Short mmCIF file of C-alpha atoms and ligand atoms in Angstrom, two decimals:
data_model
loop_
_atom_site.label_atom_id
_atom_site.label_comp_id
_atom_site.label_asym_id
_atom_site.label_seq_id
_atom_site.Cartn_x
_atom_site.Cartn_y
_atom_site.Cartn_z
CA MET A 1006 12.56 -13.90 -80.99
CA SER A 1007 12.04 -10.78 -78.92
CA SER A 1008 9.77 -11.50 -75.97
CA TYR A 1009 8.25 -8.01 -76.03
CA VAL A 1010 4.70 -7.69 -77.25
CA THR A 1011 2.97 -4.37 -77.83
CA LYS A 1012 -0.69 -3.51 -77.55
CA LYS A 1013 -2.59 -4.41 -80.74
CA THR A 1014 -3.53 -1.45 -82.91
CA PRO A 1015 -5.80 -1.02 -85.95
CA GLY A 1016 -3.11 -0.06 -88.49
CA ASN A 1017 -0.02 -1.83 -89.80
CA THR A 1018 2.98 -1.12 -87.60
CA ASP A 1019 5.21 -4.00 -88.74
CA TRP A 1020 7.38 -1.99 -91.10
CA PHE A 1021 7.50 0.88 -88.64
CA VAL A 1022 9.01 -0.98 -85.69
CA HIS A 1023 11.59 -2.39 -88.06
CA ASP A 1024 12.59 0.90 -89.68
CA ARG A 1025 12.99 2.90 -86.44
CA PHE A 1026 14.19 6.22 -87.88
CA GLY A 1027 12.27 8.87 -89.80
CA MET A 1028 12.44 12.50 -90.87
CA PHE A 1029 9.91 15.03 -89.64
CA ILE A 1030 9.54 18.07 -91.88
CA HIS A 1031 7.94 21.26 -90.61
CA TRP A 1032 7.50 23.60 -93.51
CA GLY A 1033 4.97 26.32 -94.07
CA LEU A 1034 4.59 30.08 -94.25
CA TYR A 1035 6.19 30.34 -90.80
CA ALA A 1036 9.54 29.62 -92.44
CA MET A 1037 9.49 33.27 -93.57
CA PRO A 1038 9.28 35.04 -90.20
CA ALA A 1039 11.79 32.34 -89.23
CA ARG A 1040 11.13 32.66 -85.53
CA HIS A 1041 9.12 29.54 -84.65
CA GLU A 1042 6.10 27.94 -86.30
CA TRP A 1043 3.88 29.34 -83.55
CA VAL A 1044 4.84 32.91 -84.40
CA LYS A 1045 1.30 33.94 -85.27
CA MET A 1046 0.10 32.80 -81.88
CA ARG A 1047 3.10 33.97 -79.90
CA GLU A 1048 2.96 37.47 -81.33
CA LYS A 1049 -0.84 37.50 -81.37
CA MET A 1050 -0.85 38.42 -85.04
CA THR A 1051 -4.12 38.88 -86.86
CA THR A 1052 -4.71 37.05 -90.10
CA GLU A 1053 -4.36 40.41 -91.82
CA GLN A 1054 -0.91 40.93 -90.29
CA TYR A 1055 0.10 37.40 -91.20
CA SER A 1056 -1.04 37.78 -94.79
CA LYS A 1057 2.30 39.21 -95.97
CA TYR A 1058 3.77 35.72 -95.76
CA PHE A 1059 1.09 34.33 -98.03
CA LYS A 1060 1.70 37.15 -100.45
CA TYR A 1061 5.44 36.59 -100.71
CA PHE A 1062 5.89 32.85 -100.16
CA ASP A 1063 8.23 31.83 -102.98
CA PRO A 1064 10.40 28.78 -102.24
CA ASP A 1065 12.39 29.05 -105.43
CA MET A 1066 14.99 26.54 -104.30
CA TYR A 1067 12.57 23.81 -103.22
CA ASP A 1068 14.07 20.51 -104.32
CA PRO A 1069 12.53 17.66 -102.36
CA LYS A 1070 14.70 15.18 -104.25
CA GLU A 1071 17.63 16.68 -102.41
CA TRP A 1072 15.79 16.42 -99.08
CA ALA A 1073 15.00 12.80 -99.82
CA ARG A 1074 18.64 12.07 -100.68
CA LEU A 1075 19.77 13.64 -97.41
CA ALA A 1076 17.16 11.72 -95.44
CA LYS A 1077 18.11 8.46 -97.03
CA ALA A 1078 21.81 9.06 -96.49
CA ALA A 1079 21.07 9.80 -92.82
CA GLY A 1080 19.53 6.34 -92.56
CA MET A 1081 15.96 7.57 -92.32
CA LYS A 1082 13.39 5.19 -93.74
CA TYR A 1083 10.25 7.29 -93.71
CA ALA A 1084 9.18 10.92 -93.51
CA VAL A 1085 6.30 12.90 -92.11
CA MET A 1086 5.73 16.33 -93.61
CA THR A 1087 3.35 19.07 -92.55
CA THR A 1088 0.55 19.24 -95.09
CA ARG A 1089 -0.93 22.01 -92.97
CA HIS A 1090 0.24 23.39 -89.65
CA HIS A 1091 -1.65 25.43 -87.04
CA GLU A 1092 -1.45 28.55 -89.20
CA GLY A 1093 -4.05 26.83 -91.41
CA PHE A 1094 -2.13 27.14 -94.67
CA SER A 1095 -2.36 24.12 -96.99
CA MET A 1096 0.88 22.99 -98.57
CA PHE A 1097 -1.12 21.05 -101.13
CA ASP A 1098 -3.67 21.84 -103.79
CA THR A 1099 -6.97 21.56 -101.97
CA LYS A 1100 -10.43 22.23 -103.32
CA PHE A 1101 -11.66 23.29 -99.92
CA SER A 1102 -9.58 26.37 -99.24
CA ASP A 1103 -8.00 29.23 -101.12
CA TYR A 1104 -5.41 29.52 -98.41
CA LYS A 1105 -3.00 27.16 -100.13
CA CYS A 1106 0.42 27.10 -101.74
CA THR A 1107 -0.89 27.05 -105.30
CA ASN A 1108 -2.29 30.56 -104.71
CA THR A 1109 1.06 31.97 -103.58
CA PRO A 1110 4.08 32.77 -105.75
CA ALA A 1111 5.11 29.14 -105.07
CA GLY A 1112 2.40 28.22 -107.56
CA ARG A 1113 2.63 24.43 -107.23
CA ASP A 1114 1.54 21.53 -105.07
CA LEU A 1115 4.45 21.21 -102.67
CA ILE A 1116 3.14 18.04 -101.08
CA ARG A 1117 2.86 16.31 -104.45
CA GLU A 1118 6.54 16.96 -105.10
CA TYR A 1119 7.49 15.76 -101.63
CA VAL A 1120 5.55 12.53 -102.07
CA ASP A 1121 7.04 11.83 -105.50
CA ALA A 1122 10.60 12.58 -104.41
CA PHE A 1123 10.57 10.60 -101.17
CA ARG A 1124 8.77 7.67 -102.68
CA ALA A 1125 11.30 7.56 -105.48
CA GLU A 1126 14.07 7.18 -102.86
CA GLY A 1127 12.18 4.29 -101.29
CA LEU A 1128 11.06 6.14 -98.17
CA LYS A 1129 7.62 5.62 -96.68
CA ILE A 1130 5.29 8.61 -96.73
CA GLY A 1131 3.66 10.33 -93.78
CA PHE A 1132 1.38 13.35 -93.59
CA TYR A 1133 1.23 15.63 -90.57
CA TYR A 1134 -2.15 17.31 -90.37
CA SER A 1135 -2.88 20.06 -87.86
CA LEU A 1136 -6.19 19.89 -86.04
CA LEU A 1137 -5.71 23.47 -84.92
CA ASP A 1138 -6.40 26.17 -87.47
CA TRP A 1139 -5.70 29.85 -86.90
CA TYR A 1140 -7.12 30.85 -90.25
CA HIS A 1141 -10.38 29.02 -90.86
CA GLU A 1142 -13.54 31.12 -90.50
CA ASP A 1143 -15.33 28.42 -88.50
CA TYR A 1144 -12.58 27.83 -85.99
CA THR A 1145 -13.34 29.19 -82.51
CA LEU A 1146 -11.05 30.65 -79.87
CA ASP A 1147 -9.07 28.50 -77.48
CA ARG A 1148 -6.13 28.93 -75.17
CA ASN A 1149 -3.68 28.50 -78.04
CA HIS A 1150 -5.31 30.86 -80.48
CA PRO A 1151 -3.50 34.02 -81.67
CA GLN A 1152 -6.60 36.08 -80.81
CA ARG A 1153 -7.14 34.40 -77.43
CA ASP A 1154 -6.95 37.67 -75.53
CA ILE A 1155 -9.16 39.89 -77.65
CA PRO A 1156 -11.59 41.75 -75.41
CA ASP A 1157 -14.81 40.61 -77.04
CA GLY A 1158 -14.17 36.92 -77.54
CA ASP A 1159 -17.84 36.13 -77.97
CA ALA A 1160 -18.07 38.45 -80.94
CA PHE A 1161 -15.08 36.66 -82.48
CA ASN A 1162 -16.76 33.29 -82.02
CA GLU A 1163 -20.13 34.48 -83.30
CA GLY A 1164 -21.20 32.52 -86.36
CA ARG A 1165 -18.22 30.16 -86.17
CA ASP A 1166 -19.25 26.55 -86.41
CA MET A 1167 -16.91 23.76 -85.40
CA HIS A 1168 -19.13 21.18 -87.12
CA ARG A 1169 -18.43 22.85 -90.41
CA TYR A 1170 -14.76 22.94 -89.49
CA ALA A 1171 -14.78 19.22 -88.71
CA GLN A 1172 -16.37 18.57 -92.11
CA PHE A 1173 -13.65 20.70 -93.71
CA MET A 1174 -11.00 18.53 -92.07
CA ARG A 1175 -12.69 15.37 -93.32
CA ASN A 1176 -12.75 16.85 -96.79
CA GLN A 1177 -9.08 17.70 -96.71
CA VAL A 1178 -8.04 14.39 -95.21
CA THR A 1179 -10.05 12.70 -97.96
CA GLU A 1180 -8.08 14.63 -100.55
CA LEU A 1181 -4.77 13.83 -98.92
CA LEU A 1182 -5.54 10.13 -98.67
CA THR A 1183 -7.02 9.87 -102.16
CA ASN A 1184 -4.79 11.92 -104.40
CA TYR A 1185 -1.26 10.89 -103.42
CA GLY A 1186 -1.17 7.10 -103.58
CA LYS A 1187 -0.33 4.95 -100.58
CA ILE A 1188 0.16 6.95 -97.41
CA ASP A 1189 1.79 5.16 -94.51
CA ILE A 1190 1.29 7.56 -91.60
CA LEU A 1191 -1.25 10.20 -90.71
CA TRP A 1192 -0.01 12.40 -87.90
CA PHE A 1193 -2.74 14.53 -86.35
CA ASP A 1194 -1.72 17.38 -84.06
CA PHE A 1195 -3.17 18.00 -81.37
CA SER A 1196 -5.97 18.25 -78.75
CA ILE A 1197 -6.63 21.00 -76.23
CA PRO A 1198 -8.31 19.77 -73.06
CA ALA A 1199 -10.28 22.16 -70.84
CA ASN A 1200 -8.29 24.03 -68.25
CA PRO A 1201 -9.67 25.75 -65.14
CA SER A 1202 -7.98 29.00 -66.10
CA ASP A 1203 -9.68 29.13 -69.53
CA ARG A 1204 -11.71 32.23 -70.43
CA PRO A 1205 -15.39 31.45 -71.03
CA CYS A 1206 -14.95 32.23 -74.72
CA TRP A 1207 -12.22 29.61 -75.09
CA GLN A 1208 -13.33 26.21 -76.22
CA ALA A 1209 -11.69 22.96 -75.20
CA LYS A 1210 -11.00 20.92 -78.30
CA THR A 1211 -10.62 17.19 -78.07
CA ALA A 1212 -12.05 14.17 -79.88
CA PRO A 1213 -15.70 15.36 -79.84
CA GLU A 1214 -14.92 18.79 -81.31
CA TRP A 1215 -12.65 17.31 -83.98
CA GLU A 1216 -15.33 14.67 -84.60
CA ALA A 1217 -12.31 12.44 -84.40
CA GLU A 1218 -14.19 9.19 -84.62
CA GLU A 1219 -15.58 10.12 -88.01
CA LEU A 1220 -12.34 11.67 -89.13
CA ILE A 1221 -10.46 8.47 -88.36
CA LYS A 1222 -13.18 6.38 -89.98
CA VAL A 1223 -12.76 8.38 -93.17
CA ALA A 1224 -9.00 7.94 -93.05
CA ARG A 1225 -9.19 4.18 -92.48
CA SER A 1226 -11.77 3.67 -95.18
CA LEU A 1227 -9.36 5.22 -97.68
CA GLN A 1228 -6.12 3.72 -96.38
CA PRO A 1229 -6.88 0.70 -94.21
CA ASP A 1230 -3.26 -0.01 -93.23
CA ILE A 1231 -2.35 3.54 -92.36
CA MET A 1232 -0.79 4.31 -88.98
CA ILE A 1233 -2.48 7.14 -87.09
CA ASP A 1234 -1.16 8.84 -83.98
CA ASN A 1235 -3.19 9.38 -80.82
CA ARG A 1236 -3.32 13.15 -80.78
CA ALA A 1237 -6.84 13.49 -82.12
CA GLY A 1238 -7.87 12.14 -78.73
CA ILE A 1239 -8.73 8.58 -79.72
CA GLU A 1240 -6.15 5.93 -79.25
CA GLN A 1241 -4.91 4.53 -82.55
CA ASP A 1242 -1.49 3.18 -83.47
CA LEU A 1243 1.09 5.53 -82.17
CA TYR A 1244 2.20 7.28 -78.98
CA THR A 1245 4.25 10.37 -79.70
CA PRO A 1246 6.34 11.68 -76.79
CA GLU A 1247 7.54 15.09 -77.90
CA GLN A 1248 10.85 16.79 -77.10
CA TYR A 1249 11.75 14.38 -74.37
CA GLN A 1250 13.37 10.98 -74.30
CA PRO A 1251 11.47 8.28 -72.44
CA GLN A 1252 13.65 6.39 -69.98
CA ALA A 1253 11.71 3.16 -70.35
CA TRP A 1254 9.41 1.51 -72.90
CA VAL A 1255 6.27 3.64 -73.12
CA THR A 1256 3.28 1.83 -71.66
CA HIS A 1257 -0.47 2.19 -71.76
CA LYS A 1258 -1.75 4.31 -68.88
CA VAL A 1259 -4.50 1.92 -67.87
CA THR A 1260 -3.45 -1.56 -68.91
CA GLY A 1261 0.29 -1.13 -68.52
CA GLU A 1262 0.86 -2.86 -71.87
CA LYS A 1263 3.83 -1.80 -73.94
CA VAL A 1264 2.81 0.39 -76.88
CA VAL A 1265 4.23 1.39 -80.24
CA TRP A 1266 5.89 4.74 -79.72
CA GLU A 1267 7.88 7.35 -81.55
CA ALA A 1268 9.82 10.19 -79.95
CA CYS A 1269 9.80 13.35 -82.03
CA GLN A 1270 12.74 15.65 -81.65
CA THR A 1271 14.23 18.78 -83.12
CA PHE A 1272 17.82 19.59 -84.03
CA SER A 1273 17.32 22.88 -82.16
CA GLY A 1274 14.45 24.30 -80.16
CA SER A 1275 12.01 25.02 -82.99
CA TRP A 1276 10.14 22.82 -85.46
CA GLY A 1277 9.81 25.44 -88.16
CA TYR A 1278 12.94 27.10 -89.54
CA HIS A 1279 14.31 29.43 -86.87
CA ARG A 1280 17.09 31.68 -88.03
CA ASP A 1281 18.33 32.89 -84.65
CA GLU A 1282 17.83 29.83 -82.50
CA SER A 1283 21.13 28.49 -81.24
CA THR A 1284 20.43 25.45 -79.08
CA TRP A 1285 21.57 23.00 -81.73
CA LYS A 1286 22.24 19.54 -80.37
CA SER A 1287 25.76 18.17 -80.43
CA PRO A 1288 26.68 15.20 -82.64
CA GLU A 1289 26.95 13.00 -79.54
CA MET A 1290 23.45 13.94 -78.44
CA LEU A 1291 22.01 13.24 -81.87
CA ILE A 1292 23.45 9.75 -82.07
CA GLN A 1293 22.72 8.96 -78.44
CA MET A 1294 19.07 9.98 -78.82
CA LEU A 1295 18.59 7.53 -81.64
CA ILE A 1296 20.24 4.72 -79.70
CA ASN A 1297 18.38 5.54 -76.48
CA THR A 1298 15.11 5.41 -78.37
CA VAL A 1299 15.66 2.01 -79.92
CA ALA A 1300 17.07 0.76 -76.60
CA PHE A 1301 13.57 1.24 -75.20
CA GLY A 1302 11.73 -0.20 -78.17
CA GLY A 1303 10.81 3.11 -79.82
CA ASN A 1304 11.24 5.03 -83.07
CA LEU A 1305 12.83 8.42 -83.56
CA LEU A 1306 11.32 11.07 -85.81
CA MET A 1307 13.95 13.77 -86.20
CA ASN A 1308 12.79 17.13 -87.47
CA VAL A 1309 14.11 19.50 -90.09
CA GLY A 1310 12.68 22.97 -90.67
CA PRO A 1311 13.52 23.99 -94.24
CA THR A 1312 14.08 27.66 -95.07
CA ALA A 1313 11.49 29.73 -96.92
CA ARG A 1314 13.56 29.35 -100.06
CA GLY A 1315 13.06 25.65 -99.73
CA TYR A 1316 16.43 24.25 -98.78
CA LEU A 1317 17.84 22.76 -95.60
CA ASP A 1318 20.32 25.19 -94.13
CA GLU A 1319 23.90 24.30 -93.35
CA ARG A 1320 23.17 23.52 -89.71
CA ALA A 1321 20.48 21.03 -90.63
CA GLU A 1322 22.63 19.49 -93.34
CA ASN A 1323 25.48 19.07 -90.90
CA ALA A 1324 23.23 17.43 -88.34
CA LEU A 1325 21.90 15.03 -90.97
CA GLY A 1326 25.49 14.39 -91.94
CA VAL A 1327 26.25 13.26 -88.40
CA TYR A 1328 23.60 10.58 -88.76
CA ALA A 1329 24.76 9.69 -92.25
CA LYS A 1330 28.30 9.10 -91.08
CA TRP A 1331 27.32 6.98 -88.09
CA MET A 1332 24.49 5.06 -89.76
CA LYS A 1333 26.61 4.13 -92.75
CA TYR A 1334 28.56 1.75 -90.50
CA ASN A 1335 26.28 1.14 -87.55
CA SER A 1336 22.69 0.96 -88.78
CA ARG A 1337 22.60 -2.77 -88.06
CA SER A 1338 22.16 -1.96 -84.37
CA ILE A 1339 19.10 0.18 -85.21
CA TYR A 1340 17.06 -1.44 -88.02
CA GLY A 1341 15.13 -4.47 -86.93
CA CYS A 1342 16.32 -3.94 -83.38
CA THR A 1343 14.54 -3.36 -80.10
CA MET A 1344 15.08 -3.38 -76.36
CA ALA A 1345 17.45 -6.15 -75.25
CA GLU A 1346 16.00 -9.13 -73.43
CA PRO A 1347 15.96 -8.72 -69.64
CA GLU A 1348 18.66 -11.40 -69.23
CA PHE A 1349 21.18 -8.87 -70.57
CA THR A 1350 22.12 -5.95 -68.36
CA ALA A 1351 23.77 -2.91 -69.89
CA PRO A 1352 27.24 -2.34 -68.46
CA PHE A 1353 28.06 1.09 -67.01
CA GLY A 1354 27.88 3.89 -69.59
CA CYS A 1355 26.46 1.60 -72.29
CA ARG A 1356 23.14 1.03 -74.04
CA LEU A 1357 21.91 -2.23 -75.47
CA THR A 1358 19.77 -3.09 -78.44
CA GLN A 1359 18.99 -6.54 -79.75
CA THR A 1360 17.75 -7.81 -83.07
CA GLN A 1361 14.07 -8.65 -83.04
CA ASP A 1362 14.96 -12.22 -83.94
CA GLY A 1363 17.07 -12.30 -80.77
CA LYS A 1364 20.26 -13.43 -82.50
CA ARG A 1365 22.52 -10.42 -82.07
CA LEU A 1366 23.10 -8.06 -79.22
CA TYR A 1367 24.59 -4.58 -79.64
CA ILE A 1368 26.52 -2.76 -76.94
CA HIS A 1369 26.75 0.97 -77.59
CA LEU A 1370 29.73 2.47 -75.79
CA PHE A 1371 28.60 5.92 -74.66
CA ASP A 1372 31.47 5.95 -72.14
CA TYR A 1373 34.47 4.25 -73.61
CA PRO A 1374 35.59 1.73 -70.97
CA TYR A 1375 39.33 1.60 -71.59
CA LYS A 1376 40.77 -1.87 -72.21
CA PHE A 1377 38.18 -4.23 -70.87
CA LEU A 1378 34.45 -4.42 -70.84
CA GLU A 1379 33.16 -6.70 -68.11
CA LEU A 1380 29.82 -8.30 -68.67
CA PRO A 1381 28.43 -10.19 -65.70
CA GLY A 1382 25.77 -12.69 -66.67
CA TYR A 1383 26.97 -12.99 -70.28
CA ALA A 1384 29.19 -16.06 -69.94
CA GLY A 1385 28.08 -18.97 -72.07
CA LYS A 1386 25.82 -16.82 -74.23
CA VAL A 1387 28.19 -15.28 -76.74
CA ASP A 1388 29.68 -17.05 -79.72
CA TYR A 1389 31.64 -14.21 -81.33
CA ALA A 1390 32.25 -10.49 -80.82
CA GLN A 1391 33.32 -7.70 -83.15
CA PHE A 1392 33.16 -3.98 -83.60
CA LEU A 1393 30.21 -3.23 -85.78
CA HIS A 1394 31.82 -0.40 -87.77
CA ASP A 1395 34.69 -2.45 -89.19
CA ALA A 1396 33.89 -6.06 -88.27
CA SER A 1397 37.19 -6.38 -86.43
CA GLU A 1398 37.30 -9.19 -83.91
CA LEU A 1399 37.13 -8.43 -80.20
CA LYS A 1400 38.56 -11.17 -78.04
CA ILE A 1401 36.33 -12.59 -75.36
CA ARG A 1402 37.22 -14.50 -72.23
CA GLU A 1403 34.88 -16.28 -69.87
CA LYS A 1404 35.07 -17.30 -66.25
CA ASN A 1405 37.97 -14.92 -66.02
CA PRO A 1406 40.05 -15.28 -62.89
CA GLY A 1407 40.39 -11.50 -62.57
CA HIS A 1408 42.70 -9.37 -64.64
CA PHE A 1409 45.66 -9.77 -62.31
CA GLY A 1410 44.88 -13.25 -61.16
CA ASP A 1411 43.73 -11.76 -57.87
CA GLY A 1412 40.21 -12.99 -58.23
CA GLN A 1413 38.81 -9.46 -57.99
CA SER A 1414 36.31 -9.73 -60.78
CA ALA A 1415 36.05 -13.46 -60.72
CA SER A 1416 32.58 -14.80 -61.19
CA ASP A 1417 31.32 -17.80 -63.04
CA ASP A 1418 29.01 -15.89 -65.27
CA LEU A 1419 31.44 -13.14 -66.24
CA LEU A 1420 32.42 -12.47 -69.82
CA VAL A 1421 35.21 -10.00 -70.56
CA ILE A 1422 35.74 -8.29 -73.89
CA SER A 1423 39.16 -6.88 -74.71
CA LEU A 1424 39.07 -3.52 -76.42
CA PRO A 1425 41.73 -1.35 -78.02
CA GLU A 1426 42.95 1.22 -75.52
CA VAL A 1427 42.17 4.07 -77.82
CA LYS A 1428 38.55 4.64 -78.71
CA PRO A 1429 37.98 4.12 -82.43
CA ASN A 1430 37.10 7.24 -84.34
CA VAL A 1431 33.36 6.65 -84.18
CA ILE A 1432 31.06 8.92 -82.15
CA VAL A 1433 29.51 5.95 -80.42
CA PRO A 1434 31.35 2.69 -81.12
CA VAL A 1435 29.18 -0.42 -81.16
CA ILE A 1436 30.10 -3.96 -80.19
CA GLU A 1437 28.20 -6.64 -82.05
CA LEU A 1438 27.72 -9.89 -80.19
CA PHE A 1439 26.64 -13.01 -82.04
CA LEU A 1440 24.65 -14.93 -79.47
CA LYS A 1441 24.69 -18.68 -79.13
C1 LIG B 896 3.34 20.42 -81.14
C2 LIG B 896 3.40 21.77 -81.69
C3 LIG B 896 4.09 21.83 -82.92
C4 LIG B 896 4.74 20.68 -83.55
C5 LIG B 896 4.41 19.39 -82.91
C6 LIG B 896 5.34 18.28 -83.24
O1 LIG B 896 2.34 20.00 -80.43
O2 LIG B 896 2.16 22.35 -81.74
O3 LIG B 896 4.32 23.04 -83.45
O4 LIG B 896 4.24 20.57 -84.81
O5 LIG B 896 4.17 19.45 -81.61
O6 LIG B 896 5.25 17.22 -82.40
#
């Protein structure tokens, strides 16, 4: 059994730390400008200027069954889709706003179709829900608001009431957690702490302004097992490092305990569909990020930003294909795996994962080591070794007198694995060790 214990949380994280790999989906009106989901804020657009997207939103090629198939083939076990992003537009049929997909040419509940399609493929269902709202008439200015720099900020805020806004969020979350069956993850985004450089008309927005305690209470009363992230400002089940890869197991700031965590990452620099963005990650990076995450006991939530017509463009499909190809043969080193026990040290250029039951250890060869892989400290612990992708035996020797009999690498605890000279045609080959 793995010796690592994480801080207790209110929701059910058991399935989550087994499944390890999910699909994030950022989809909303911002797919139309196609230049980042923060476009309204970045370009300081008014709601009036932004309204053309509402008017013409028509994802005629939306086929979430296809998304779900691609996700499943990529080895993803769950998904988290934006039900509403900071632009304030609901991708579901809500009673509490007219600013919703059913009132656009799309004409249907896009979230309902997502839920049905992903559930049918056996994936668990997550909802992203933005705490920010650049549309709602009760939402005040803050440092991230599109109208943050308008000269008379007080006039803008006049009559706006964040209590009403908090009630609106509770209403919508109630709909989302009542009308779509079992929901496994609720992913709030995000809080805005006060900053010394804030204008007086900007409001900090954290747990008290979101009325997060009540919001979470509502969510838990409807879906007791649900996992909730920490971004509403009250610690719940999930830490969510964004756009960076932790280099160690994420720990609690105060107690130092290990926590349940999930890195969220993009294929390129934007979450929403970005036509002209070109920093797409290489296949090696994509696979290595997944391995690095599990090697530190975390999950990876990899994002796609579908086009405004509703399909995943070629670049996204290719990136998912990279995962599909690798996971088809190597997923055993990901599912049900976690950080290796401290008794095993990763050799140079390699990453380790270990099954949570402790029985198998996986060595991921980021740098292919030529003919031999030397593993100090492993002697006496390994029963059998093979490549994971084809289950071909890899010969092991212990207490090796050095490759040339010169005693160079001699050590009592050394185990040496013989490898083919030529790296197999796998982006990251994996050695599977059956432990004694
Ligand atoms: C952020 C951004 C955002 C994205 C999210 C995903 O905080 O506001 O656009 O949805 O992170 O983690």
